[in-house]
Amino acid sequence: MPLLWGMQPIHIAREGTALGRFTAEDVAEGLRDGKFLPTDLAWSDPMPEWIPLSEFKDLPELPPLPSVEQSSAMPPLPTEPAWEKREEIGIPKAVIETVSGLLVHPRTIYAGFQKEGGFRNPLLFLVLIGTLTGWVALAYQYVLTMVNPEALGEALKTFPPDKIWMLFLGMFILMPIGVMISAFVSCGIFHVALLLLSKTPVRFETTFRIYCYAWGTASVFQLLPMCGGYLYPIFAIYLTVLGLRDVQKVHTPVAIFAVLLPIILCCGLFILGAGLTAAGTAVSAAQ
């Protein structure tokens, strides 16, 4: 099996926990000094799967392998989010394990994250969790609006008070569609930025899977009143950047720029629109 040690780092994991990325020299020294074990799992792009370090060739002074009993007792490294196995473990458990795993130890999940696997499963996870939590956030906003109509903002102050419920009902119904559309649009922008800036090959399918699991997981913060709306995008951006870096193997600045690009574009369009509106108002007043 050809290994491009000179070009790609070697990822090491033990008992489901990622130990980091190392050069071939570091791995050889770690095996010699006992830092790494022959049964530790390792992966280097473009290998199709994780293999034990004992199967890597040309690493000097490998220590002896542990007994068969010890090897069989070692838990396997996760290969995908638990949501991908929901038919085996059930939907509630799959949701809990996926969300808790990405929030508590995301790098462990990303260490075994599959780059391929289709669009259906991650999109279903995002739409399910994002819609449910979005409905809760919408309910919070509706109650706040009923208590304080000023919460609608300047743009909607002229909306008839007795018709506000229709506005929220429309957003409630369109929530799943909005979640799906935002996923493909955002991922498209992310991926274009990655293609332009990254020196390593990247796949849209991988970007999409990272986005869906990251933003679907972070959306649970919308269940928190008041502060949840601020925590949600912060953790979503963090998980997406981490995933692009660890799974797509892009540099951290590139991942950060790709994730923030949609926000930059939206802010730029908003400023442009506000400027055009102000200019139009000034012209009308002058006439």
PDB file of C-alpha atoms in Angstrom:
ATOM      1  CA  MET A   1       0.000   0.000   0.000  1.00  0.00           C
ATOM      2  CA  PRO A   2       1.678   3.275  -1.045  1.00  0.00           C
ATOM      3  CA  LEU A   3       1.839   5.879   1.667  1.00  0.00           C
ATOM      4  CA  LEU A   4       2.664   9.493   0.841  1.00  0.00           C
ATOM      5  CA  TRP A   5       4.402  10.220   4.137  1.00  0.00           C
ATOM      6  CA  GLY A   6       6.407  13.071   2.631  1.00  0.00           C
ATOM      7  CA  MET A   7       3.256  14.829   1.484  1.00  0.00           C
ATOM      8  CA  GLN A   8       0.528  13.955   3.998  1.00  0.00           C
ATOM      9  CA  PRO A   9       0.588  13.725   7.816  1.00  0.00           C
ATOM     10  CA  ILE A  10      -0.310  10.482   9.552  1.00  0.00           C
ATOM     11  CA  HIS A  11      -3.380  10.650  11.808  1.00  0.00           C
ATOM     12  CA  ILE A  12      -3.188   8.445  14.920  1.00  0.00           C
ATOM     13  CA  ALA A  13      -6.127   7.362  17.114  1.00  0.00           C
ATOM     14  CA  ARG A  14      -6.435   5.091  20.133  1.00  0.00           C
ATOM     15  CA  GLU A  15      -9.647   3.622  21.519  1.00  0.00           C
ATOM     16  CA  GLY A  16     -11.783   6.065  19.581  1.00  0.00           C
ATOM     17  CA  THR A  17      -9.765   9.149  20.596  1.00  0.00           C
ATOM     18  CA  ALA A  18      -7.700  11.113  18.098  1.00  0.00           C
ATOM     19  CA  LEU A  19      -4.085  11.622  19.224  1.00  0.00           C
ATOM     20  CA  GLY A  20      -3.180  14.112  16.478  1.00  0.00           C
ATOM     21  CA  ARG A  21      -1.342  14.372  13.177  1.00  0.00           C
ATOM     22  CA  PHE A  22       2.334  13.358  12.938  1.00  0.00           C
ATOM     23  CA  THR A  23       5.128  12.994  10.425  1.00  0.00           C
ATOM     24  CA  ALA A  24       6.503   9.558   9.541  1.00  0.00           C
ATOM     25  CA  GLU A  25       9.609  10.296  11.632  1.00  0.00           C
ATOM     26  CA  ASP A  26       7.474  11.170  14.674  1.00  0.00           C
ATOM     27  CA  VAL A  27       5.522   7.934  14.294  1.00  0.00           C
ATOM     28  CA  ALA A  28       8.694   5.853  14.047  1.00  0.00           C
ATOM     29  CA  GLU A  29      10.135   7.484  17.174  1.00  0.00           C
ATOM     30  CA  GLY A  30       6.823   7.084  19.008  1.00  0.00           C
ATOM     31  CA  LEU A  31       6.732   3.365  18.270  1.00  0.00           C
ATOM     32  CA  ARG A  32      10.322   2.980  19.373  1.00  0.00           C
ATOM     33  CA  ASP A  33       9.789   4.942  22.599  1.00  0.00           C
ATOM     34  CA  GLY A  34       6.386   3.498  23.492  1.00  0.00           C
ATOM     35  CA  LYS A  35       4.386   6.659  22.803  1.00  0.00           C
ATOM     36  CA  PHE A  36       2.421   4.788  20.125  1.00  0.00           C
ATOM     37  CA  LEU A  37       1.255   1.161  20.116  1.00  0.00           C
ATOM     38  CA  PRO A  38       1.177  -1.209  17.139  1.00  0.00           C
ATOM     39  CA  THR A  39      -2.594  -1.503  17.654  1.00  0.00           C
ATOM     40  CA  ASP A  40      -3.154   2.261  17.429  1.00  0.00           C
ATOM     41  CA  LEU A  41      -5.169   3.062  14.326  1.00  0.00           C
ATOM     42  CA  ALA A  42      -3.627   5.291  11.677  1.00  0.00           C
ATOM     43  CA  TRP A  43      -4.767   6.992   8.490  1.00  0.00           C
ATOM     44  CA  SER A  44      -3.056   9.123   5.845  1.00  0.00           C
ATOM     45  CA  ASP A  45      -4.631  10.596   2.720  1.00  0.00           C
ATOM     46  CA  PRO A  46      -5.379   8.926   0.252  1.00  0.00           C
ATOM     47  CA  MET A  47      -5.779   5.669   2.237  1.00  0.00           C
ATOM     48  CA  PRO A  48      -9.360   4.340   2.073  1.00  0.00           C
ATOM     49  CA  GLU A  49      -9.572   3.299   5.742  1.00  0.00           C
ATOM     50  CA  TRP A  50      -7.853   3.284   9.137  1.00  0.00           C
ATOM     51  CA  ILE A  51      -5.323   0.496   9.696  1.00  0.00           C
ATOM     52  CA  PRO A  52      -3.193  -0.585  12.697  1.00  0.00           C
ATOM     53  CA  LEU A  53       0.241   0.985  12.904  1.00  0.00           C
ATOM     54  CA  SER A  54       1.714  -2.514  12.765  1.00  0.00           C
ATOM     55  CA  GLU A  55       0.680  -2.655   9.089  1.00  0.00           C
ATOM     56  CA  PHE A  56       2.671   0.450   8.146  1.00  0.00           C
ATOM     57  CA  LYS A  57       5.842  -0.574   6.339  1.00  0.00           C
ATOM     58  CA  ASP A  58       9.402   0.715   6.735  1.00  0.00           C
ATOM     59  CA  LEU A  59       8.894   2.111  10.253  1.00  0.00           C
ATOM     60  CA  PRO A  60      11.987   1.010  12.208  1.00  0.00           C
ATOM     61  CA  GLU A  61      12.138  -0.847  15.532  1.00  0.00           C
ATOM     62  CA  LEU A  62       8.449  -1.717  15.913  1.00  0.00           C
ATOM     63  CA  PRO A  63       7.642  -3.051  19.394  1.00  0.00           C
ATOM     64  CA  PRO A  64       5.940  -6.454  19.681  1.00  0.00           C
ATOM     65  CA  LEU A  65       2.167  -6.588  19.255  1.00  0.00           C
ATOM     66  CA  PRO A  66      -0.019  -7.027  22.358  1.00  0.00           C
ATOM     67  CA  SER A  67      -1.867 -10.259  22.936  1.00  0.00           C
ATOM     68  CA  VAL A  68      -4.960 -11.202  20.965  1.00  0.00           C
ATOM     69  CA  GLU A  69      -7.101 -10.725  24.078  1.00  0.00           C
ATOM     70  CA  GLN A  70      -5.930  -7.131  24.473  1.00  0.00           C
ATOM     71  CA  SER A  71      -6.479  -6.347  20.807  1.00  0.00           C
ATOM     72  CA  SER A  72     -10.007  -7.767  20.754  1.00  0.00           C
ATOM     73  CA  ALA A  73     -10.911  -5.766  23.864  1.00  0.00           C
ATOM     74  CA  MET A  74     -10.059  -2.459  22.190  1.00  0.00           C
ATOM     75  CA  PRO A  75     -13.198  -0.555  21.128  1.00  0.00           C
ATOM     76  CA  PRO A  76     -13.269   0.309  17.413  1.00  0.00           C
ATOM     77  CA  LEU A  77     -12.753   3.878  16.231  1.00  0.00           C
ATOM     78  CA  PRO A  78     -16.053   5.530  15.252  1.00  0.00           C
ATOM     79  CA  THR A  79     -16.331   5.773  11.486  1.00  0.00           C
ATOM     80  CA  GLU A  80     -19.316   8.096  11.234  1.00  0.00           C
ATOM     81  CA  PRO A  81     -21.777  10.118  13.366  1.00  0.00           C
ATOM     82  CA  ALA A  82     -24.245   7.969  15.278  1.00  0.00           C
ATOM     83  CA  TRP A  83     -27.079   9.366  13.135  1.00  0.00           C
ATOM     84  CA  GLU A  84     -25.797   7.238  10.257  1.00  0.00           C
ATOM     85  CA  LYS A  85     -26.633   4.138  12.353  1.00  0.00           C
ATOM     86  CA  ARG A  86     -30.073   5.263  13.534  1.00  0.00           C
ATOM     87  CA  GLU A  87     -31.760   2.179  12.088  1.00  0.00           C
ATOM     88  CA  GLU A  88     -29.646   0.025  14.393  1.00  0.00           C
ATOM     89  CA  ILE A  89     -29.717   2.074  17.604  1.00  0.00           C
ATOM     90  CA  GLY A  90     -32.942   4.061  17.177  1.00  0.00           C
ATOM     91  CA  ILE A  91     -33.564   7.701  16.285  1.00  0.00           C
ATOM     92  CA  PRO A  92     -33.600   9.180  19.850  1.00  0.00           C
ATOM     93  CA  LYS A  93     -30.280   7.566  20.791  1.00  0.00           C
ATOM     94  CA  ALA A  94     -28.755   8.465  17.419  1.00  0.00           C
ATOM     95  CA  VAL A  95     -29.709  12.129  17.866  1.00  0.00           C
ATOM     96  CA  ILE A  96     -28.392  12.286  21.434  1.00  0.00           C
ATOM     97  CA  GLU A  97     -25.094  10.581  20.607  1.00  0.00           C
ATOM     98  CA  THR A  98     -24.512  12.691  17.486  1.00  0.00           C
ATOM     99  CA  VAL A  99     -25.242  15.991  19.232  1.00  0.00           C
ATOM    100  CA  SER A 100     -23.356  15.167  22.436  1.00  0.00           C
ATOM    101  CA  GLY A 101     -20.411  13.737  20.497  1.00  0.00           C
ATOM    102  CA  LEU A 102     -19.933  16.810  18.323  1.00  0.00           C
ATOM    103  CA  LEU A 103     -20.438  19.214  21.226  1.00  0.00           C
ATOM    104  CA  VAL A 104     -18.213  17.419  23.754  1.00  0.00           C
ATOM    105  CA  HIS A 105     -15.462  15.791  21.651  1.00  0.00           C
ATOM    106  CA  PRO A 106     -15.815  16.951  18.039  1.00  0.00           C
ATOM    107  CA  ARG A 107     -12.251  16.091  17.028  1.00  0.00           C
ATOM    108  CA  THR A 108     -12.821  12.447  17.971  1.00  0.00           C
ATOM    109  CA  ILE A 109     -15.925  12.326  15.781  1.00  0.00           C
ATOM    110  CA  TYR A 110     -14.157  14.113  12.927  1.00  0.00           C
ATOM    111  CA  ALA A 111     -11.191  11.726  13.217  1.00  0.00           C
ATOM    112  CA  GLY A 112     -13.451   8.922  11.997  1.00  0.00           C
ATOM    113  CA  PHE A 113     -15.771  11.076   9.896  1.00  0.00           C
ATOM    114  CA  GLN A 114     -16.548   9.572   6.499  1.00  0.00           C
ATOM    115  CA  LYS A 115     -15.882  11.867   3.579  1.00  0.00           C
ATOM    116  CA  GLU A 116     -18.461  10.017   1.521  1.00  0.00           C
ATOM    117  CA  GLY A 117     -21.846   8.602   2.406  1.00  0.00           C
ATOM    118  CA  GLY A 118     -24.357  10.606   0.421  1.00  0.00           C
ATOM    119  CA  PHE A 119     -26.443  13.717   1.043  1.00  0.00           C
ATOM    120  CA  ARG A 120     -29.654  12.170   2.357  1.00  0.00           C
ATOM    121  CA  ASN A 121     -28.643  11.246   5.920  1.00  0.00           C
ATOM    122  CA  PRO A 122     -26.919  14.526   6.883  1.00  0.00           C
ATOM    123  CA  LEU A 123     -29.657  16.612   5.231  1.00  0.00           C
ATOM    124  CA  LEU A 124     -32.354  14.676   7.079  1.00  0.00           C
ATOM    125  CA  PHE A 125     -30.508  15.260  10.364  1.00  0.00           C
ATOM    126  CA  LEU A 126     -30.203  18.995   9.699  1.00  0.00           C
ATOM    127  CA  VAL A 127     -33.825  19.433   8.610  1.00  0.00           C
ATOM    128  CA  LEU A 128     -35.169  17.416  11.539  1.00  0.00           C
ATOM    129  CA  ILE A 129     -33.126  19.062  14.302  1.00  0.00           C
ATOM    130  CA  GLY A 130     -32.950  22.500  12.676  1.00  0.00           C
ATOM    131  CA  THR A 131     -36.707  22.636  12.089  1.00  0.00           C
ATOM    132  CA  LEU A 132     -37.684  21.479  15.583  1.00  0.00           C
ATOM    133  CA  THR A 133     -35.309  23.856  17.324  1.00  0.00           C
ATOM    134  CA  GLY A 134     -36.235  26.631  14.877  1.00  0.00           C
ATOM    135  CA  TRP A 135     -39.901  26.209  15.783  1.00  0.00           C
ATOM    136  CA  VAL A 136     -39.032  26.581  19.465  1.00  0.00           C
ATOM    137  CA  ALA A 137     -37.006  29.738  18.742  1.00  0.00           C
ATOM    138  CA  LEU A 138     -39.919  31.060  16.684  1.00  0.00           C
ATOM    139  CA  ALA A 139     -42.282  30.437  19.581  1.00  0.00           C
ATOM    140  CA  TYR A 140     -39.972  32.417  21.882  1.00  0.00           C
ATOM    141  CA  GLN A 141     -39.945  35.268  19.363  1.00  0.00           C
ATOM    142  CA  TYR A 142     -43.747  35.224  19.041  1.00  0.00           C
ATOM    143  CA  VAL A 143     -44.237  35.459  22.802  1.00  0.00           C
ATOM    144  CA  LEU A 144     -41.694  38.287  22.966  1.00  0.00           C
ATOM    145  CA  THR A 145     -43.504  40.093  20.152  1.00  0.00           C
ATOM    146  CA  MET A 146     -46.840  39.771  21.919  1.00  0.00           C
ATOM    147  CA  VAL A 147     -45.324  41.260  25.061  1.00  0.00           C
ATOM    148  CA  ASN A 148     -43.306  43.919  23.236  1.00  0.00           C
ATOM    149  CA  PRO A 149     -44.357  44.697  19.627  1.00  0.00           C
ATOM    150  CA  GLU A 150     -41.166  46.754  19.214  1.00  0.00           C
ATOM    151  CA  ALA A 151     -39.296  43.436  19.025  1.00  0.00           C
ATOM    152  CA  LEU A 152     -40.413  43.099  15.393  1.00  0.00           C
ATOM    153  CA  GLY A 153     -37.916  45.765  14.386  1.00  0.00           C
ATOM    154  CA  GLU A 154     -38.205  48.842  12.242  1.00  0.00           C
ATOM    155  CA  ALA A 155     -38.906  46.962   9.007  1.00  0.00           C
ATOM    156  CA  LEU A 156     -42.070  45.321  10.379  1.00  0.00           C
ATOM    157  CA  LYS A 157     -43.471  48.064  12.587  1.00  0.00           C
ATOM    158  CA  THR A 158     -46.096  48.865   9.971  1.00  0.00           C
ATOM    159  CA  PHE A 159     -47.330  45.253   9.932  1.00  0.00           C
ATOM    160  CA  PRO A 160     -50.969  45.104  11.196  1.00  0.00           C
ATOM    161  CA  PRO A 161     -50.887  43.916  14.847  1.00  0.00           C
ATOM    162  CA  ASP A 162     -53.871  41.612  14.325  1.00  0.00           C
ATOM    163  CA  LYS A 163     -52.057  39.895  11.432  1.00  0.00           C
ATOM    164  CA  ILE A 164     -48.784  39.165  13.198  1.00  0.00           C
ATOM    165  CA  TRP A 165     -49.832  35.575  13.856  1.00  0.00           C
ATOM    166  CA  MET A 166     -50.112  35.041  10.087  1.00  0.00           C
ATOM    167  CA  LEU A 167     -46.511  36.171   9.661  1.00  0.00           C
ATOM    168  CA  PHE A 168     -45.273  33.686  12.247  1.00  0.00           C
ATOM    169  CA  LEU A 169     -47.488  30.919  10.861  1.00  0.00           C
ATOM    170  CA  GLY A 170     -45.924  31.438   7.433  1.00  0.00           C
ATOM    171  CA  MET A 171     -42.407  31.236   8.878  1.00  0.00           C
ATOM    172  CA  PHE A 172     -43.445  28.126  10.843  1.00  0.00           C
ATOM    173  CA  ILE A 173     -44.659  26.363   7.696  1.00  0.00           C
ATOM    174  CA  LEU A 174     -41.701  27.392   5.554  1.00  0.00           C
ATOM    175  CA  MET A 175     -39.068  26.533   8.188  1.00  0.00           C
ATOM    176  CA  PRO A 176     -38.047  23.094   6.737  1.00  0.00           C
ATOM    177  CA  ILE A 177     -37.760  24.542   3.215  1.00  0.00           C
ATOM    178  CA  GLY A 178     -35.685  27.444   4.498  1.00  0.00           C
ATOM    179  CA  VAL A 179     -33.340  25.052   6.329  1.00  0.00           C
ATOM    180  CA  MET A 180     -32.785  22.993   3.162  1.00  0.00           C
ATOM    181  CA  ILE A 181     -32.245  25.998   0.905  1.00  0.00           C
ATOM    182  CA  SER A 182     -29.793  27.634   3.315  1.00  0.00           C
ATOM    183  CA  ALA A 183     -27.834  24.365   3.526  1.00  0.00           C
ATOM    184  CA  PHE A 184     -27.216  24.113  -0.227  1.00  0.00           C
ATOM    185  CA  VAL A 185     -26.609  27.848  -0.699  1.00  0.00           C
ATOM    186  CA  SER A 186     -24.189  28.125   2.230  1.00  0.00           C
ATOM    187  CA  CYS A 187     -22.337  24.954   1.281  1.00  0.00           C
ATOM    188  CA  GLY A 188     -22.051  26.177  -2.292  1.00  0.00           C
ATOM    189  CA  ILE A 189     -20.379  29.374  -1.121  1.00  0.00           C
ATOM    190  CA  PHE A 190     -18.176  27.456   1.339  1.00  0.00           C
ATOM    191  CA  HIS A 191     -17.051  25.058  -1.347  1.00  0.00           C
ATOM    192  CA  VAL A 192     -16.275  27.708  -3.951  1.00  0.00           C
ATOM    193  CA  ALA A 193     -14.036  29.428  -1.404  1.00  0.00           C
ATOM    194  CA  LEU A 194     -12.327  26.114  -0.592  1.00  0.00           C
ATOM    195  CA  LEU A 195     -11.738  25.345  -4.275  1.00  0.00           C
ATOM    196  CA  LEU A 196     -10.183  28.771  -4.824  1.00  0.00           C
ATOM    197  CA  LEU A 197      -8.003  28.873  -1.720  1.00  0.00           C
ATOM    198  CA  SER A 198      -7.222  25.295  -0.707  1.00  0.00           C
ATOM    199  CA  LYS A 199      -4.162  23.490  -2.034  1.00  0.00           C
ATOM    200  CA  THR A 200      -5.650  20.090  -1.173  1.00  0.00           C
ATOM    201  CA  PRO A 201      -8.459  18.377  -3.140  1.00  0.00           C
ATOM    202  CA  VAL A 202     -11.908  18.938  -1.601  1.00  0.00           C
ATOM    203  CA  ARG A 203     -15.274  17.310  -2.319  1.00  0.00           C
ATOM    204  CA  PHE A 204     -18.636  19.115  -2.164  1.00  0.00           C
ATOM    205  CA  GLU A 205     -20.221  16.014  -0.651  1.00  0.00           C
ATOM    206  CA  THR A 206     -17.782  16.157   2.258  1.00  0.00           C
ATOM    207  CA  THR A 207     -18.362  19.885   2.777  1.00  0.00           C
ATOM    208  CA  PHE A 208     -22.120  19.306   2.764  1.00  0.00           C
ATOM    209  CA  ARG A 209     -21.925  16.477   5.308  1.00  0.00           C
ATOM    210  CA  ILE A 210     -19.772  18.589   7.638  1.00  0.00           C
ATOM    211  CA  TYR A 211     -22.145  21.563   7.348  1.00  0.00           C
ATOM    212  CA  CYS A 212     -25.298  19.534   8.046  1.00  0.00           C
ATOM    213  CA  TYR A 213     -23.945  17.788  11.117  1.00  0.00           C
ATOM    214  CA  ALA A 214     -22.273  20.941  12.480  1.00  0.00           C
ATOM    215  CA  TRP A 215     -25.227  23.293  12.040  1.00  0.00           C
ATOM    216  CA  GLY A 216     -27.791  20.658  12.977  1.00  0.00           C
ATOM    217  CA  THR A 217     -25.910  19.958  16.202  1.00  0.00           C
ATOM    218  CA  ALA A 218     -25.371  23.622  17.076  1.00  0.00           C
ATOM    219  CA  SER A 219     -29.053  24.408  16.457  1.00  0.00           C
ATOM    220  CA  VAL A 220     -29.932  22.804  19.826  1.00  0.00           C
ATOM    221  CA  PHE A 221     -28.785  26.072  21.396  1.00  0.00           C
ATOM    222  CA  GLN A 222     -31.946  27.614  19.977  1.00  0.00           C
ATOM    223  CA  LEU A 223     -33.783  25.755  22.736  1.00  0.00           C
ATOM    224  CA  LEU A 224     -32.317  28.268  25.173  1.00  0.00           C
ATOM    225  CA  PRO A 225     -34.371  31.459  25.428  1.00  0.00           C
ATOM    226  CA  MET A 226     -32.665  34.826  24.922  1.00  0.00           C
ATOM    227  CA  CYS A 227     -29.006  33.744  24.632  1.00  0.00           C
ATOM    228  CA  GLY A 228     -29.607  30.694  22.405  1.00  0.00           C
ATOM    229  CA  GLY A 229     -29.857  32.787  19.255  1.00  0.00           C
ATOM    230  CA  TYR A 230     -26.338  34.124  19.863  1.00  0.00           C
ATOM    231  CA  LEU A 231     -24.737  30.809  20.883  1.00  0.00           C
ATOM    232  CA  TYR A 232     -26.155  28.908  17.905  1.00  0.00           C
ATOM    233  CA  PRO A 233     -24.149  30.583  15.095  1.00  0.00           C
ATOM    234  CA  ILE A 234     -21.001  30.789  17.228  1.00  0.00           C
ATOM    235  CA  PHE A 235     -20.879  27.038  17.880  1.00  0.00           C
ATOM    236  CA  ALA A 236     -22.038  26.248  14.331  1.00  0.00           C
ATOM    237  CA  ILE A 237     -19.149  28.245  12.859  1.00  0.00           C
ATOM    238  CA  TYR A 238     -16.700  26.629  15.277  1.00  0.00           C
ATOM    239  CA  LEU A 239     -17.821  23.076  14.439  1.00  0.00           C
ATOM    240  CA  THR A 240     -17.813  23.798  10.701  1.00  0.00           C
ATOM    241  CA  VAL A 241     -14.311  25.285  10.739  1.00  0.00           C
ATOM    242  CA  LEU A 242     -13.054  22.350  12.797  1.00  0.00           C
ATOM    243  CA  GLY A 243     -14.649  19.878  10.403  1.00  0.00           C
ATOM    244  CA  LEU A 244     -13.290  21.527   7.275  1.00  0.00           C
ATOM    245  CA  ARG A 245      -9.830  21.577   8.821  1.00  0.00           C
ATOM    246  CA  ASP A 246      -9.788  17.995  10.143  1.00  0.00           C
ATOM    247  CA  VAL A 247     -11.838  16.233   7.450  1.00  0.00           C
ATOM    248  CA  GLN A 248     -11.187  18.269   4.300  1.00  0.00           C
ATOM    249  CA  LYS A 249      -7.582  18.811   5.434  1.00  0.00           C
ATOM    250  CA  VAL A 250      -7.543  22.546   4.652  1.00  0.00           C
ATOM    251  CA  HIS A 251      -5.589  25.151   6.574  1.00  0.00           C
ATOM    252  CA  THR A 252      -7.414  26.835   9.454  1.00  0.00           C
ATOM    253  CA  PRO A 253      -7.388  30.375   7.900  1.00  0.00           C
ATOM    254  CA  VAL A 254      -8.888  28.958   4.697  1.00  0.00           C
ATOM    255  CA  ALA A 255     -11.616  27.159   6.655  1.00  0.00           C
ATOM    256  CA  ILE A 256     -12.421  30.296   8.666  1.00  0.00           C
ATOM    257  CA  PHE A 257     -12.637  32.471   5.562  1.00  0.00           C
ATOM    258  CA  ALA A 258     -14.835  29.937   3.739  1.00  0.00           C
ATOM    259  CA  VAL A 259     -17.306  29.780   6.639  1.00  0.00           C
ATOM    260  CA  LEU A 260     -17.409  33.533   7.199  1.00  0.00           C
ATOM    261  CA  LEU A 261     -17.731  34.363   3.492  1.00  0.00           C
ATOM    262  CA  PRO A 262     -21.562  34.052   3.419  1.00  0.00           C
ATOM    263  CA  ILE A 263     -21.782  36.375   6.418  1.00  0.00           C
ATOM    264  CA  ILE A 264     -19.456  38.862   4.743  1.00  0.00           C
ATOM    265  CA  LEU A 265     -21.516  38.750   1.556  1.00  0.00           C
ATOM    266  CA  CYS A 266     -24.804  39.189   3.435  1.00  0.00           C
ATOM    267  CA  CYS A 267     -23.436  42.138   5.392  1.00  0.00           C
ATOM    268  CA  GLY A 268     -22.086  43.678   2.189  1.00  0.00           C
ATOM    269  CA  LEU A 269     -25.438  43.322   0.445  1.00  0.00           C
ATOM    270  CA  PHE A 270     -27.220  44.762   3.473  1.00  0.00           C
ATOM    271  CA  ILE A 271     -24.904  47.779   3.578  1.00  0.00           C
ATOM    272  CA  LEU A 272     -25.287  48.252  -0.164  1.00  0.00           C
ATOM    273  CA  GLY A 273     -29.070  48.055   0.098  1.00  0.00           C
ATOM    274  CA  ALA A 274     -29.136  50.476   3.004  1.00  0.00           C
ATOM    275  CA  GLY A 275     -26.914  52.886   1.093  1.00  0.00           C
ATOM    276  CA  LEU A 276     -29.110  52.740  -2.010  1.00  0.00           C
ATOM    277  CA  THR A 277     -32.223  53.238   0.109  1.00  0.00           C
ATOM    278  CA  ALA A 278     -30.686  56.246   1.853  1.00  0.00           C
ATOM    279  CA  ALA A 279     -29.589  57.696  -1.475  1.00  0.00           C
ATOM    280  CA  GLY A 280     -33.060  57.255  -2.926  1.00  0.00           C
ATOM    281  CA  THR A 281     -34.626  58.906   0.095  1.00  0.00           C
ATOM    282  CA  ALA A 282     -32.225  61.841  -0.178  1.00  0.00           C
ATOM    283  CA  VAL A 283     -32.999  62.281  -3.878  1.00  0.00           C
ATOM    284  CA  SER A 284     -36.748  62.174  -3.226  1.00  0.00           C
ATOM    285  CA  ALA A 285     -36.431  64.743  -0.438  1.00  0.00           C
ATOM    286  CA  ALA A 286     -34.391  67.056  -2.668  1.00  0.00           C
ATOM    287  CA  GLN A 287     -37.066  66.973  -5.348  1.00  0.00           C
TER     288      GLN A 287
END
